[in-house]
Coordinates of C-alpha atoms and ligand atoms in Angstrom, one line a residue:
M1 CA 64.7 64.6 64.1
T2 CA 67.5 68.2 64.3
R3 CA 70.3 67.7 66.1
S4 CA 70.5 70.0 69.3
L5 CA 72.1 73.5 68.9
R6 CA 75.6 73.2 70.6
I7 CA 76.3 76.3 72.6
A8 CA 79.3 77.3 74.6
V9 CA 78.9 79.9 77.4
V10 CA 82.1 81.6 79.0
G11 CA 81.6 82.9 82.4
S12 CA 78.9 82.2 84.7
G13 CA 78.1 85.2 86.2
P14 CA 74.3 87.0 85.8
A15 CA 75.3 87.6 82.3
G16 CA 76.2 84.2 81.2
M17 CA 73.3 82.4 83.2
Y18 CA 70.6 85.0 81.4
A19 CA 72.0 83.7 78.5
V20 CA 71.5 79.8 79.5
G21 CA 68.1 80.8 80.8
H22 CA 67.0 82.7 77.5
L23 CA 68.3 79.6 75.2
L24 CA 66.7 77.1 77.9
E25 CA 63.3 79.1 77.3
T26 CA 63.2 79.5 73.7
P27 CA 60.3 77.3 72.6
G28 CA 60.9 74.4 70.3
L29 CA 64.9 75.0 70.6
R30 CA 66.5 72.0 71.3
V31 CA 70.0 72.9 73.0
E32 CA 72.9 71.5 74.8
I33 CA 74.8 74.0 76.7
D34 CA 78.4 73.9 78.5
V35 CA 79.2 76.7 80.7
Y36 CA 82.8 77.4 81.1
E37 CA 84.1 79.2 84.4
R38 CA 87.7 80.1 85.7
L39 CA 86.9 79.5 89.3
P40 CA 85.6 76.0 90.8
T41 CA 82.3 78.1 91.9
P42 CA 79.9 79.6 89.4
W43 CA 77.9 83.1 89.6
G44 CA 80.4 85.7 89.3
L45 CA 79.5 89.0 90.5
V46 CA 76.5 87.2 92.5
R47 CA 79.1 85.3 94.5
A48 CA 81.7 88.0 94.7
G49 CA 80.0 91.5 93.8
V50 CA 76.8 91.5 95.6
A51 CA 77.3 93.1 99.3
P52 CA 77.0 90.1 101.7
D53 CA 74.5 92.4 103.6
H54 CA 71.9 91.8 100.6
P55 CA 71.3 88.1 101.1
E56 CA 67.6 88.1 100.0
K57 CA 68.9 89.2 96.5
K58 CA 71.5 86.7 96.0
Q59 CA 69.3 83.9 97.3
I60 CA 66.7 84.5 94.7
I61 CA 69.2 84.9 92.3
E62 CA 71.1 81.6 92.8
R63 CA 67.7 80.0 93.3
L64 CA 67.0 80.8 89.8
F65 CA 70.6 79.9 88.2
H66 CA 70.6 76.6 90.2
L67 CA 67.1 76.1 88.3
Y68 CA 69.1 76.6 84.6
I69 CA 72.2 74.8 85.7
D70 CA 70.5 71.5 87.3
R71 CA 69.0 71.1 83.5
P72 CA 70.0 68.1 82.0
E73 CA 71.0 70.2 78.7
V74 CA 73.3 72.3 80.9
R75 CA 77.0 71.2 81.9
F76 CA 79.6 73.2 84.4
F77 CA 83.0 73.3 83.2
G78 CA 84.7 74.7 86.5
N79 CA 88.6 75.7 86.9
V80 CA 88.7 75.8 83.2
D81 CA 90.6 79.1 82.1
V82 CA 89.1 80.1 78.5
G83 CA 92.2 81.9 76.9
T84 CA 94.5 79.4 78.5
D85 CA 93.3 76.3 78.8
V86 CA 91.2 76.2 75.9
Q87 CA 91.4 78.7 73.2
P88 CA 88.3 80.8 71.6
D89 CA 89.0 79.4 68.0
E90 CA 89.0 76.0 69.4
L91 CA 85.8 76.3 71.1
S92 CA 84.4 78.0 67.9
S93 CA 85.0 74.9 66.1
W94 CA 83.9 72.6 68.9
Y95 CA 80.2 74.5 69.4
D96 CA 78.0 76.2 67.1
A97 CA 78.3 79.3 68.7
V98 CA 80.0 80.8 71.5
I99 CA 79.0 83.5 74.0
Y100 CA 81.1 85.3 75.9
A101 CA 79.9 86.8 79.1
T102 CA 83.2 87.6 81.0
G103 CA 82.1 90.9 82.7
A104 CA 84.8 93.8 83.6
S105 CA 87.6 92.4 85.4
G106 CA 89.6 95.5 85.7
D107 CA 89.0 99.1 87.2
T108 CA 89.2 102.8 85.9
R109 CA 92.1 104.5 87.6
L110 CA 92.1 107.9 89.1
G111 CA 95.5 109.1 87.7
I112 CA 96.8 110.8 90.3
P113 CA 100.1 110.7 92.2
G114 CA 100.2 108.2 95.0
E115 CA 97.4 105.9 93.5
D116 CA 99.5 103.2 93.4
L117 CA 100.7 103.5 97.4
P118 CA 99.2 100.6 100.1
G119 CA 96.0 101.2 101.2
C120 CA 94.5 102.8 98.0
W121 CA 92.4 99.9 96.5
S122 CA 89.9 99.7 93.8
A123 CA 86.2 98.9 94.7
R124 CA 86.5 95.8 92.6
E125 CA 89.9 94.7 94.8
F126 CA 88.0 95.5 98.2
V127 CA 84.5 94.1 97.1
A128 CA 86.4 91.0 95.9
W129 CA 88.2 90.6 99.3
Y130 CA 85.3 90.7 101.6
N131 CA 83.4 88.6 99.1
G132 CA 85.8 85.6 99.4
H133 CA 87.2 85.6 96.1
P134 CA 90.3 83.7 95.6
D135 CA 92.1 86.2 93.7
Q136 CA 91.9 88.8 96.6
R137 CA 91.9 86.6 99.9
H138 CA 95.1 87.8 100.5
L139 CA 94.4 91.7 100.2
P140 CA 96.6 93.4 102.9
V141 CA 93.7 95.4 104.1
D142 CA 94.4 97.6 107.4
L143 CA 91.8 98.8 108.9
S144 CA 93.5 100.2 111.8
C145 CA 93.2 104.1 110.9
E146 CA 89.8 106.2 111.9
R147 CA 88.9 107.4 108.2
A148 CA 88.3 106.0 105.2
V149 CA 87.8 108.0 102.0
V150 CA 85.5 106.1 98.9
V151 CA 85.8 108.0 95.8
G152 CA 83.1 107.8 93.6
N153 CA 79.2 108.3 94.4
G154 CA 77.7 105.2 92.3
N155 CA 75.8 102.4 94.5
V156 CA 79.3 100.6 94.7
A157 CA 80.6 103.6 96.8
L158 CA 77.3 102.9 98.9
D159 CA 77.7 99.3 99.3
L160 CA 81.6 99.7 100.7
A161 CA 80.6 102.6 103.0
R162 CA 77.9 100.3 104.4
I163 CA 79.8 97.2 104.9
L164 CA 82.9 99.7 106.6
T165 CA 80.3 101.0 109.3
A166 CA 77.5 98.0 109.5
P167 CA 77.5 96.9 113.0
I168 CA 79.5 93.3 113.3
A169 CA 76.9 91.7 114.5
E170 CA 74.9 92.4 111.3
L171 CA 77.6 90.9 109.2
E172 CA 77.9 87.8 111.3
K173 CA 74.9 86.9 109.9
T174 CA 76.0 87.1 106.1
D175 CA 78.4 84.9 104.0
I176 CA 80.7 87.5 104.0
A177 CA 84.3 85.9 104.0
D178 CA 85.6 85.1 107.3
H179 CA 88.7 86.6 106.7
A180 CA 86.7 90.3 106.0
L181 CA 84.9 89.3 109.1
H182 CA 88.0 88.9 111.5
A183 CA 89.6 92.2 109.9
L184 CA 86.2 94.1 110.8
R185 CA 85.9 93.2 113.8
Q186 CA 89.1 94.9 114.9
S187 CA 88.5 97.8 112.7
K188 CA 89.2 101.5 114.2
V189 CA 87.5 102.8 111.0
R190 CA 85.0 105.3 112.7
E191 CA 84.2 107.8 109.7
V192 CA 83.7 106.8 106.2
V193 CA 84.1 110.0 103.7
L194 CA 82.1 109.7 100.0
L195 CA 83.9 112.2 97.7
G196 CA 81.7 112.8 94.9
R197 CA 83.1 114.8 92.0
R198 CA 80.0 116.6 90.9
A199 CA 76.9 118.0 92.9
A200 CA 74.5 116.1 95.3
C201 CA 71.9 116.0 92.5
H202 CA 74.4 114.3 90.3
G203 CA 74.9 111.3 92.6
A204 CA 74.9 107.7 90.4
F205 CA 73.5 105.9 93.7
H206 CA 69.8 105.2 93.6
N207 CA 67.3 105.8 96.0
P208 CA 66.8 102.6 97.5
E209 CA 70.1 102.1 98.1
L210 CA 70.4 105.6 99.6
E211 CA 67.7 105.0 102.2
E212 CA 69.3 101.8 103.2
L213 CA 72.2 104.1 104.7
G214 CA 69.4 105.2 107.1
Q215 CA 68.8 101.7 108.7
L216 CA 72.2 101.4 109.6
R217 CA 72.0 101.3 113.5
D218 CA 74.5 103.6 115.4
V219 CA 75.6 105.6 112.2
Q220 CA 75.3 109.4 111.5
I221 CA 74.8 110.2 107.9
G222 CA 76.7 113.6 107.3
V223 CA 75.4 115.8 104.5
D224 CA 75.8 119.7 104.6
P225 CA 72.7 121.2 104.1
D226 CA 74.3 123.9 102.4
E227 CA 75.7 121.0 99.7
L228 CA 71.9 120.5 98.8
P229 CA 70.0 122.2 96.3
N230 CA 66.9 123.9 96.8
D231 CA 63.9 123.0 94.9
S232 CA 64.1 126.3 93.1
S233 CA 67.6 126.2 92.3
A234 CA 69.0 126.3 88.8
V235 CA 70.5 122.9 89.2
M236 CA 67.0 121.4 90.2
D237 CA 65.4 123.2 87.3
S238 CA 66.1 120.6 84.8
A239 CA 66.4 117.9 87.7
D240 CA 63.8 115.0 87.0
W241 CA 61.6 113.2 89.8
V242 CA 64.3 110.6 90.7
T243 CA 66.8 113.1 91.2
R244 CA 64.5 115.1 93.6
R245 CA 64.2 112.0 95.4
K246 CA 67.3 111.6 96.0
I247 CA 68.2 114.9 97.4
Q248 CA 65.1 114.5 99.6
T249 CA 66.4 111.5 101.1
L250 CA 69.7 113.2 101.5
R251 CA 68.0 116.1 103.4
V252 CA 65.9 113.4 105.5
L253 CA 69.2 111.5 106.3
S254 CA 71.0 114.7 107.2
Q255 CA 68.4 115.4 109.6
R256 CA 68.3 111.9 111.3
A257 CA 69.9 111.7 114.7
A258 CA 71.1 108.2 115.3
A259 CA 71.1 107.2 118.9
H260 CA 74.5 105.8 119.7
A261 CA 76.2 107.2 116.6
G262 CA 79.7 106.0 116.9
K263 CA 80.2 105.8 113.5
R264 CA 79.6 108.2 110.6
I265 CA 79.3 108.5 106.7
V266 CA 80.1 111.7 105.3
F267 CA 78.8 113.1 101.7
R268 CA 81.4 115.5 100.2
F269 CA 80.1 117.0 97.0
L270 CA 81.9 119.0 94.5
A271 CA 85.2 117.3 95.9
S272 CA 87.9 115.5 93.7
P273 CA 91.6 114.0 95.1
V274 CA 94.6 115.4 93.3
A275 CA 96.8 113.5 95.0
L276 CA 97.3 110.5 97.9
V277 CA 100.5 111.3 100.2
G278 CA 101.8 109.0 102.6
A279 CA 105.7 107.8 103.0
D280 CA 105.0 103.9 102.5
K281 CA 100.9 103.8 102.7
V282 CA 98.6 106.0 102.3
D283 CA 98.1 108.5 104.9
Q284 CA 96.3 111.6 103.5
L285 CA 94.4 112.9 100.4
R286 CA 95.0 116.4 98.5
V287 CA 91.4 117.3 97.9
V288 CA 90.3 120.2 95.2
R289 CA 87.0 121.7 95.6
N290 CA 84.9 121.5 92.2
R291 CA 82.7 124.3 90.9
L292 CA 79.9 123.7 88.8
E293 CA 79.8 125.0 84.9
R294 CA 77.6 125.1 82.3
D295 CA 79.0 123.9 78.8
A296 CA 77.4 125.1 75.3
G297 CA 75.0 122.1 75.4
G298 CA 73.3 123.2 78.8
E299 CA 75.0 120.1 80.4
F300 CA 76.5 121.0 84.0
R301 CA 80.7 120.1 84.0
V302 CA 82.9 120.5 87.0
R303 CA 86.0 122.5 87.0
P304 CA 88.6 122.5 89.6
T305 CA 88.7 125.8 91.8
E306 CA 92.1 127.0 93.5
Q307 CA 90.9 125.5 96.8
Q308 CA 92.7 122.2 98.1
S309 CA 92.5 120.6 101.4
L310 CA 94.0 118.0 103.0
L311 CA 92.1 114.7 104.5
E312 CA 93.7 112.4 106.7
A313 CA 92.8 108.8 106.0
G314 CA 94.4 105.4 106.1
L315 CA 92.2 103.7 103.5
V316 CA 91.2 105.2 100.2
L317 CA 89.0 102.8 98.1
R318 CA 88.3 104.4 94.2
A319 CA 84.8 103.2 93.3
I320 CA 84.9 105.2 90.3
G321 CA 83.8 102.3 88.0
Y322 CA 84.8 98.6 86.7
R323 CA 86.5 98.4 83.0
G324 CA 86.2 95.6 80.7
C325 CA 89.7 93.9 80.0
P326 CA 90.8 92.7 76.5
F327 CA 90.3 89.2 75.9
P328 CA 93.1 86.7 74.2
G329 CA 91.8 86.2 70.3
L330 CA 89.0 88.5 70.6
P331 CA 88.8 91.9 69.1
F332 CA 88.7 94.7 71.6
D333 CA 87.3 98.2 71.7
D334 CA 89.7 99.8 74.2
R335 CA 87.6 103.2 74.5
G336 CA 84.5 101.5 75.7
G337 CA 86.3 98.5 77.7
V338 CA 84.3 95.8 75.6
I339 CA 84.8 93.2 73.3
S340 CA 83.8 94.9 69.9
N341 CA 80.4 93.9 68.9
V342 CA 76.8 94.6 67.3
R343 CA 74.2 94.0 69.3
G344 CA 76.3 91.2 70.6
R345 CA 77.8 89.6 67.3
V346 CA 81.3 89.8 67.8
T347 CA 82.8 92.1 64.9
G348 CA 86.0 93.4 64.2
A349 CA 89.0 94.0 61.7
G350 CA 91.1 90.8 61.3
A351 CA 90.5 87.5 62.1
V352 CA 87.3 86.9 64.4
P353 CA 86.5 83.6 66.2
A354 CA 83.4 82.2 64.2
D355 CA 80.1 82.2 65.7
S356 CA 81.3 84.3 68.5
Y357 CA 78.8 86.6 70.7
V358 CA 79.0 88.5 73.9
T359 CA 76.6 89.5 76.7
G360 CA 76.5 91.6 79.8
W361 CA 79.4 94.0 81.0
I362 CA 82.1 92.9 78.5
K363 CA 79.6 93.8 75.7
R364 CA 77.9 97.1 76.9
G365 CA 80.2 98.2 79.5
P366 CA 80.0 98.2 83.3
R367 CA 76.5 99.7 83.7
G368 CA 73.3 98.6 85.3
I369 CA 71.9 96.5 87.7
I370 CA 71.8 92.5 87.8
G371 CA 68.4 92.3 86.1
S372 CA 70.0 94.7 83.1
N373 CA 71.6 91.3 82.1
K374 CA 68.4 89.6 81.3
K375 CA 67.5 92.3 78.6
C376 CA 71.1 92.3 77.5
A377 CA 71.4 88.4 77.0
A378 CA 67.8 88.3 75.2
E379 CA 69.2 90.8 72.4
T380 CA 72.4 88.5 72.3
V381 CA 70.7 85.4 72.3
G382 CA 68.3 86.6 69.4
C383 CA 70.6 87.5 66.9
L384 CA 72.4 84.0 67.7
L385 CA 69.0 82.2 66.9
Q386 CA 68.2 84.4 63.6
D387 CA 72.3 83.6 62.3
H388 CA 71.1 79.9 63.4
A389 CA 67.8 80.0 61.5
A390 CA 69.6 81.7 58.3
G391 CA 71.9 78.7 58.4
R392 CA 74.6 81.4 58.7
L393 CA 76.4 79.4 61.9
T394 CA 79.2 76.6 61.4
P395 CA 78.2 73.3 62.5
A396 CA 79.9 72.2 65.7
G397 CA 82.9 69.8 65.1
K398 CA 82.7 67.9 68.5
N399 CA 79.8 66.2 70.4
A400 CA 78.9 66.7 74.2
E401 CA 81.5 63.3 75.1
E402 CA 84.3 64.4 72.9
V403 CA 84.2 67.9 74.2
A404 CA 84.1 66.7 77.7
A405 CA 87.1 64.0 77.6
E406 CA 89.2 66.8 75.6
L407 CA 88.5 69.2 78.8
L408 CA 89.2 66.5 80.9
R409 CA 92.7 65.4 79.4
R410 CA 93.5 69.2 79.4
R411 CA 92.4 69.9 83.1
P412 CA 92.0 66.6 84.9
D413 CA 90.7 68.8 88.1
L414 CA 88.2 70.5 86.0
V415 CA 85.1 70.9 88.5
D416 CA 81.6 70.0 86.8
H417 CA 78.4 70.2 88.5
N418 CA 78.6 67.5 91.1
G419 CA 81.6 69.2 92.0
W420 CA 80.3 72.5 92.5
R421 CA 77.0 70.9 94.3
A422 CA 79.8 69.2 96.9
I423 CA 81.4 72.5 97.7
D424 CA 78.0 74.1 97.7
R425 CA 76.5 71.6 100.2
V426 CA 79.8 72.0 102.4
E427 CA 79.6 75.7 102.6
R428 CA 75.9 75.9 103.4
L429 CA 76.3 73.1 106.4
A430 CA 79.2 74.9 107.6
G431 CA 76.7 78.2 107.5
L432 CA 74.0 76.5 109.0
V433 CA 76.0 75.7 112.0
Q434 CA 76.7 79.4 112.4
G435 CA 73.4 80.8 111.4
R436 CA 74.6 82.1 108.0
P437 CA 73.8 81.4 104.7
R438 CA 76.9 79.7 104.0
V439 CA 80.8 80.0 105.1
K440 CA 82.7 80.4 101.6
M441 CA 85.4 78.3 101.2
V442 CA 88.3 81.1 99.7
D443 CA 91.1 79.2 98.4
V444 CA 91.0 77.0 95.3
S445 CA 92.9 74.0 96.3
G446 CA 90.3 73.6 99.4
M447 CA 87.4 73.8 96.7
L448 CA 89.2 71.3 94.4
A449 CA 90.0 68.9 97.2
C450 CA 85.9 69.3 98.5
A451 CA 84.7 68.9 94.5
A452 CA 86.8 65.8 94.1
G453 CA 86.1 64.7 97.4
Ligands
NAP1 P1 78.8 104.1 88.5 O1 77.5 103.6 89.0 O2 79.3 104.4 87.0 O3 79.6 105.2 89.4 C1 80.9 105.5 89.4 C2 81.0 106.8 89.9 O4 82.3 107.3 89.9 C3 80.2 108.2 90.1 O5 79.9 108.8 91.0 C4 81.2 109.1 89.0 O6 81.2 110.4 89.1 C5 82.6 108.5 89.6 N1 83.9 108.6 88.9 C6 83.9 108.2 87.5 N2 85.3 108.5 87.3 C7 85.8 109.7 88.4 C8 87.0 110.1 88.8 N3 88.0 110.1 87.7 N4 86.9 111.0 89.7 C9 86.0 110.7 90.9 N5 85.1 110.0 90.5 C10 84.7 109.4 89.6 O7 79.7 102.8 89.1 P2 79.8 101.5 90.1 O8 79.0 102.2 91.5 O9 80.9 101.2 89.9 O10 78.6 100.7 89.7 C11 78.6 99.8 88.5 C12 77.1 99.3 88.2 O11 76.7 98.4 89.4 C13 76.0 100.6 88.3 O12 75.2 100.5 87.3 C14 75.5 100.5 89.5 O13 74.4 100.6 89.7 C15 75.4 99.0 89.7 N6 75.5 98.6 91.0 C16 74.0 98.2 91.3 C17 73.9 97.9 92.8 C18 72.6 97.5 93.6 O14 71.7 97.5 92.8 N7 72.2 97.5 95.1 C19 74.9 97.7 93.6 C20 76.2 98.1 93.2 C21 76.3 98.3 91.7 P3 80.2 110.8 87.2 O15 78.7 110.9 87.8 O16 80.6 112.6 87.8 O17 80.9 110.2 86.5

C-alpha cells in the first residue's frame, strides 16, 4: 500500500481550511495533514474578521471547518509560530509539501500627515479589537467623540459603520469581545462619516451589505441626492447592473426615515483626507473635494480640486485595504504584497524552500469574500497534486510521531485539537449562560491554561 502524502498547512483561516478540505475530498488520495496556527485558536478571519453581527455566516463556516479538523487524518498545532518556532526549510524537509495560508497581516496606509496620531487606527486593528484578537485587545480605542470617520468604501468600511452605530442590545447577543462591548456601551459616537475618494457608482461595497444598513434600528442613513448620478448621466452610461442596483439602494436608503434616529451614517463621495490634525490625538481631518476625469482609456480617475474643508472627528479608521507581509524565508512580491507564486506554486529568485505552495490573500492579494478562498485553494491543491503525480515532490523526512515529538520539545505549550476543543467548550458554555454564541477568551495565557486543563 502506498504511504500517505504528508502535508503541512500554515494558517488555519478560511484559506488554509479550504485547502485542507480539498485535500481530504480528493478521491483516492491518502493524506495526513498538520495545520499550524500561531494562536491557540483556529479559523483566522472567520473568528477575528467576520463582523460579530453576522453570526449565521460564522456558524456555517465554523461547522464546515470543524468537520475537517475533527477528521483523524488532520492534526492541529496551535500556538506554534512558523518563522520563529519552526522554519520554512525545516517544514519542507519534514513534509512532502507545505501550503502557506497566512493571510494579509498588514494594512495599506494613506501616506498623509497625522496618520500616526492616536485615534487613527487601521480597520485591521479595529476589527481585531472588537473581535477579541489577542494582539489587539489593548488597542486604546476612545469612543468619547461624537463623530467617527471611516476612510474607504468597501465592505469592511460598512462593517465598521454598522458596529459603531448598532443598538447595543443587538451586539449583546453576539460574540463581540467583552472589552469592545463595554466600550460601545459607553460610546458617545453619534455619527459615522464614510469617505469615498471616488463617486457613489465606484463604491467597492456589495449591494447586500449596503441594504443591511437599512435594517439598522434608529440609524439614519445620510446620502446627498445630488451625489447620486441619474440614470442618463455619463458615469452611468457604462455602469453594469450591479452598480445600478447599488445606486438604487443608496437612493432608497437616503429616503428612508428612521423613527428615532439617534445615530447617523453619512456617505460622502469624491472626498479624500489630506491631513489629520490634532495635538496629542486626532481631532480633525482636512478633506479635499475630488472631481472625476476620464483618462485616455476612458476610465474615470479622481483629481483633487482646490476645495478643502475641515471635518471634526475623534476617531478615524482607515478601511482602505489589508496588505500581505513578507514571510521569513519565502520570496516576496512587494508590489502585490504576496508571496511570489505562479498559480499557488512558490517561485522566486534565490533559494526557495522546496515543495512550497500558497493560497488565499497571501497568494492573490486581499480581495474576495470568504468563499473565494475555496476556488483559490482548489487551484493550489490542484498544482500540488500534479507535482505529486509527476514525482516532483521531495519525500517527507519525518513521520507524524517524529514531527509531534519535535514540536512538543520546542513548544511544550503547543495547543492540539483537544486543547482547542477545551477552549471552544468553555467559550460556548459561557455564551450559553449569556444567550450568546460564545464569550471569547482574549488573552493567550488564559487560553493556554484552559487548553492544558
Ligand atoms: P476593498 O473592497 O478593496 O475596499 C477598499 C476601499 O478603500 C475602496 O473603496 C478603495 O477605493 C478605498 N481606498 C483604497 N486606497 C485609498 C486611499 N488611498 N484613499 C482613500 N480610499 C482608498 O477592501 P476591504 O473593504 O478592506 O475588503 C477586503 C475584501 O474583503 C473585499 O474583497 C471585501 O469584499 C471582502 N469583505 C467582504 C465582506 C462581506 O462579504 N460581508 C466583509 C468584509 C470584507 P477605490 O475603489 O477608489 O480604490
